[in-house]
Amino acid sequence: MDVKIENSWKEQLQKEFTKPYFLQIVAHLKTEKATGATIYPPGSLIFNAFNTTPFQEVKVVIIGQDPYHGPQQAMGLSFSVPNGITPPPSLQNIFKELQNDLGMPIPLTGNLTPWAKQGVLLLNAVLTVRANEAASHAKIGWMNFTDAAIKKISEQKKGIVFLLWGKFAQEKQQYIDANKHFILKAAHPSPLSAHNGFFGCRHFSKTNEILMKQGKTPIDWKL
């Protein structure tokens, strides 16, 4: 099937689009829409992480769980919300750590697109959700697809910085070749766990140190 996704990713993930699990995802989403369910993010933004950060430009990967399930929040980039939408608590804590780590002022927007355009793949493990029902699409097959994307990055690239925040993201470590890549782990930035090791992790400055040691351009984390 012809999936509307950025060409370099289409090339890397082509085999996935014809697998039974992917066809089941498509059928599931069509069925839910036909019964009147609201699904986030809108269809044009489901592959936003891939479309904004082409495969050849990926330098950093931040893995989230599933999209925000409130109105107008989800935009297909992990942790990110559109301009004008109040940053949710986890994102507020990310900004606090950014301020503590790099001395940057707390951003006025929760839109992380500028990070994605610099090579930070903001990848949710699950790419859709039913409105007001957290993790409602966690078992429809998306993780097969996003795990395949993580494996492709691990196999085809080297020197990528993976930021694994929380137990869920850290379970993805099994797909990453630690001999070729850099894995930084911390607690999840959620208010429930941020004080257990997310605050003070300094992942933003550490990421840039790793990139610069490889001769890569560091990320400008300012928004």
Coordinates of N, CA, C and O in Angstrom, one line a residue, residues 48-131:
N48 N 4.3 12.3 11.6 CA 5.0 13.6 11.7 C 6.5 13.5 12.1 O 7.4 14.2 11.6
A49 N 6.8 12.5 13.0 CA 8.1 12.4 13.5 C 9.1 12.0 12.3 O 10.2 12.5 12.2
F50 N 8.6 11.1 11.5 CA 9.4 10.6 10.4 C 9.5 11.7 9.3 O 10.5 11.9 8.7
N51 N 8.4 12.4 9.1 CA 8.4 13.4 8.0 C 9.2 14.6 8.3 O 9.8 15.3 7.5
T52 N 9.3 14.9 9.6 CA 10.1 16.1 10.0 C 11.6 15.8 10.2 O 12.4 16.7 10.1
T53 N 11.9 14.5 10.5 CA 13.3 14.1 10.7 C 13.6 13.0 9.8 O 13.5 11.8 10.1
P54 N 14.0 13.2 8.5 CA 14.4 12.2 7.6 C 15.4 11.2 8.1 O 16.2 11.6 9.0
F55 N 15.4 10.0 7.7 CA 16.3 9.0 8.2 C 17.8 9.4 8.2 O 18.5 9.2 9.2
Q56 N 18.2 10.0 7.1 CA 19.6 10.4 7.0 C 20.0 11.5 7.9 O 21.2 11.7 8.2
E57 N 19.0 12.2 8.5 CA 19.3 13.3 9.4 C 19.3 13.0 10.8 O 19.6 13.8 11.7
V58 N 18.8 11.8 11.2 CA 18.7 11.4 12.6 C 20.0 11.4 13.3 O 21.0 10.8 12.9
K59 N 20.1 12.2 14.4 CA 21.3 12.2 15.3 C 21.0 11.8 16.7 O 21.8 11.2 17.4
V60 N 19.7 12.1 17.1 CA 19.3 11.8 18.5 C 17.9 11.2 18.4 O 17.1 11.5 17.5
V61 N 17.6 10.3 19.3 CA 16.2 9.7 19.4 C 15.7 9.8 20.8 O 16.3 9.4 21.7
I62 N 14.5 10.4 20.9 CA 13.8 10.5 22.2 C 12.5 9.7 22.1 O 11.6 10.0 21.2
I63 N 12.4 8.6 22.8 CA 11.3 7.7 22.7 C 10.2 8.0 23.8 O 10.5 8.1 25.0
G64 N 9.0 8.3 23.3 CA 7.8 8.4 24.1 C 6.9 7.2 24.0 O 7.2 6.3 23.3
Q65 N 5.8 7.2 24.8 CA 5.0 6.1 24.8 C 3.8 6.1 23.8 O 3.9 5.5 22.8
D66 N 2.8 6.9 24.1 CA 1.8 7.1 23.1 C 1.3 8.6 23.1 O 1.7 9.3 23.9
P67 N 0.6 9.0 22.0 CA 0.2 10.4 21.9 C -0.6 10.9 23.0 O -1.3 10.1 23.7
Y68 N -0.6 12.2 23.3 CA -1.5 12.8 24.2 C -3.0 12.6 23.7 O -3.2 12.6 22.5
H69 N -3.9 12.4 24.6 CA -5.2 12.0 24.2 C -6.2 13.1 24.5 O -7.5 12.9 24.3
G70 N -5.8 14.3 24.8 CA -6.7 15.4 25.0 C -6.8 16.2 23.7 O -6.0 16.1 22.8
P71 N -7.8 17.0 23.5 CA -8.1 17.8 22.3 C -6.9 18.7 21.9 O -6.3 19.4 22.8
Q72 N -6.5 18.7 20.7 CA -5.5 19.6 20.1 C -4.1 19.4 20.7 O -3.2 20.2 20.4
Q73 N -3.8 18.4 21.5 CA -2.5 18.2 22.0 C -1.5 17.4 21.1 O -0.4 17.8 20.9
A74 N -2.0 16.3 20.6 CA -1.1 15.4 19.9 C -0.8 15.9 18.5 O -1.6 16.5 17.8
M75 N 0.5 15.9 18.2 CA 1.0 16.4 16.9 C 2.0 15.5 16.2 O 2.7 15.8 15.3
G76 N 2.1 14.2 16.7 CA 2.9 13.2 16.1 C 4.4 13.3 16.4 O 5.2 12.6 15.8
L77 N 4.7 14.1 17.4 CA 6.1 14.2 17.9 C 6.1 13.9 19.4 O 5.3 14.5 20.2
S78 N 6.9 13.0 19.9 CA 6.8 12.6 21.3 C 7.0 13.9 22.2 O 7.9 14.7 21.9
F79 N 6.2 14.0 23.2 CA 6.3 15.0 24.3 C 5.8 16.4 23.8 O 5.6 17.3 24.6
S80 N 5.7 16.6 22.5 CA 5.5 17.9 21.9 C 4.0 18.3 21.8 O 3.1 17.4 21.6
V81 N 3.6 19.5 22.0 CA 2.3 20.0 21.7 C 2.3 21.2 20.8 O 3.4 21.9 20.7
P82 N 1.3 21.5 20.0 CA 1.3 22.6 19.1 C 1.4 24.0 19.8 O 1.1 24.1 21.0
N83 N 1.8 25.0 19.1 CA 1.8 26.3 19.6 C 0.5 26.7 20.2 O -0.6 26.4 19.6
G84 N 0.5 27.4 21.3 CA -0.8 27.8 21.9 C -1.4 26.8 22.9 O -2.4 27.1 23.6
I85 N -0.9 25.6 22.9 CA -1.4 24.6 23.9 C -0.4 24.5 25.1 O 0.8 24.5 24.9
T86 N -1.0 24.6 26.3 CA -0.2 24.5 27.5 C 0.6 23.2 27.6 O 0.0 22.1 27.4
P87 N 1.9 23.3 27.8 CA 2.7 22.1 27.9 C 2.2 21.2 29.0 O 2.0 21.7 30.2
P88 N 2.0 19.9 28.8 CA 1.6 19.0 29.8 C 2.7 18.8 30.9 O 3.9 19.2 30.6
P89 N 2.4 18.2 32.0 CA 3.4 18.2 33.1 C 4.7 17.6 32.8 O 5.8 18.1 33.2
S90 N 4.7 16.5 32.0 CA 6.0 15.9 31.6 C 6.9 16.8 30.8 O 8.1 16.9 31.1
L91 N 6.3 17.5 29.9 CA 7.0 18.5 29.1 C 7.5 19.7 29.9 O 8.6 20.2 29.7
Q92 N 6.7 20.1 30.9 CA 7.1 21.2 31.8 C 8.4 20.7 32.6 O 9.3 21.5 32.8
N93 N 8.4 19.4 33.0 CA 9.6 18.9 33.7 C 10.8 18.8 32.7 O 11.9 19.0 33.2
I94 N 10.6 18.5 31.5 CA 11.7 18.5 30.5 C 12.3 19.9 30.4 O 13.5 20.1 30.4
F95 N 11.4 20.9 30.4 CA 11.9 22.3 30.3 C 12.6 22.7 31.6 O 13.6 23.4 31.5
K96 N 12.2 22.2 32.7 CA 12.9 22.5 34.0 C 14.3 21.9 34.0 O 15.2 22.6 34.4
E97 N 14.4 20.7 33.5 CA 15.7 20.1 33.4 C 16.6 20.8 32.4 O 17.8 21.0 32.6
L98 N 16.0 21.2 31.3 CA 16.7 22.0 30.3 C 17.3 23.3 30.9 O 18.4 23.7 30.6
Q99 N 16.5 23.9 31.7 CA 16.9 25.2 32.4 C 18.0 24.9 33.4 O 19.0 25.6 33.4
N100 N 17.9 23.8 34.1 CA 18.9 23.5 35.1 C 20.2 23.0 34.5 O 21.3 23.3 35.0
D101 N 20.1 22.3 33.4 CA 21.2 21.8 32.7 C 22.0 22.9 31.9 O 23.2 23.0 32.0
L102 N 21.3 23.7 31.1 CA 21.9 24.6 30.2 C 21.6 26.1 30.5 O 22.1 27.0 29.8
G103 N 20.9 26.3 31.6 CA 20.6 27.7 32.0 C 19.7 28.4 31.0 O 19.6 29.7 31.0
M104 N 18.9 27.7 30.2 CA 18.0 28.3 29.3 C 16.7 28.7 30.0 O 16.2 28.0 30.8
P105 N 16.1 29.8 29.5 CA 14.8 30.1 30.1 C 13.7 29.1 29.7 O 13.9 28.4 28.6
I106 N 12.7 28.9 30.5 CA 11.6 28.0 30.2 C 11.0 28.5 28.9 O 10.6 29.6 28.8
P107 N 10.9 27.6 27.8 CA 10.3 28.1 26.6 C 8.8 28.5 26.7 O 8.1 28.1 27.6
L108 N 8.4 29.4 25.9 CA 7.0 29.9 25.9 C 6.1 29.0 25.1 O 4.9 29.1 25.1
T109 N 6.7 28.0 24.3 CA 5.9 27.1 23.5 C 6.3 25.7 23.9 O 7.4 25.4 24.3
G110 N 5.3 24.8 23.7 CA 5.7 23.3 23.9 C 5.9 22.6 22.6 O 5.9 21.4 22.5
N111 N 6.0 23.4 21.5 CA 6.2 22.8 20.2 C 7.7 22.5 19.9 O 8.5 23.4 19.8
L112 N 8.0 21.2 19.8 CA 9.4 20.8 19.7 C 9.8 20.6 18.3 O 10.9 20.0 18.1
T113 N 9.1 21.1 17.3 CA 9.4 20.9 15.9 C 10.9 21.4 15.6 O 11.6 20.7 14.9
P114 N 11.3 22.5 16.2 CA 12.7 22.9 15.9 C 13.8 21.9 16.3 O 14.8 21.7 15.7
W115 N 13.5 21.1 17.4 CA 14.4 20.0 17.7 C 14.4 18.9 16.6 O 15.4 18.4 16.1
A116 N 13.1 18.6 16.2 CA 13.0 17.5 15.1 C 13.7 17.9 13.8 O 14.3 17.1 13.2
K117 N 13.7 19.2 13.5 CA 14.3 19.7 12.3 C 15.8 19.7 12.4 O 16.5 19.8 11.3
Q118 N 16.4 19.5 13.6 CA 17.8 19.4 13.7 C 18.3 18.0 13.8 O 19.5 17.8 14.1
G119 N 17.4 17.0 13.7 CA 17.9 15.6 13.7 C 17.5 14.9 15.0 O 18.0 13.8 15.3
V120 N 16.6 15.5 15.8 CA 16.1 14.8 17.0 C 14.8 14.0 16.6 O 13.7 14.7 16.4
L121 N 14.8 12.7 16.5 CA 13.6 11.9 16.2 C 12.8 11.8 17.4 O 13.2 11.1 18.4
L122 N 11.6 12.5 17.4 CA 10.7 12.4 18.6 C 9.7 11.4 18.3 O 8.6 11.6 17.8
L123 N 10.0 10.1 18.7 CA 9.3 9.0 18.3 C 8.5 8.4 19.4 O 9.0 7.9 20.4
N124 N 7.1 8.4 19.3 CA 6.3 7.7 20.2 C 6.2 6.2 19.7 O 6.2 5.9 18.5
A125 N 6.2 5.3 20.7 CA 6.2 3.9 20.4 C 4.8 3.5 19.7 O 4.8 2.6 18.9
V126 N 3.8 4.2 20.1 CA 2.5 4.0 19.6 C 2.1 5.3 18.9 O 2.3 6.4 19.5
L127 N 1.6 5.3 17.7 CA 1.4 6.5 16.9 C 0.0 7.1 16.9 O -0.2 8.2 16.3
T128 N -1.0 6.4 17.4 CA -2.3 6.9 17.5 C -2.9 6.6 18.9 O -2.5 5.7 19.6
V129 N -4.1 7.3 19.2 CA -4.8 7.0 20.4 C -6.2 7.5 20.2 O -6.5 8.4 19.4
R130 N -7.2 6.8 20.9 CA -8.6 7.3 20.9 C -8.7 8.5 21.9 O -8.1 8.5 22.9
A131 N -9.5 9.4 21.5 CA -9.7 10.6 22.3 C -10.1 10.2 23.8 O -10.9 9.4 24.0

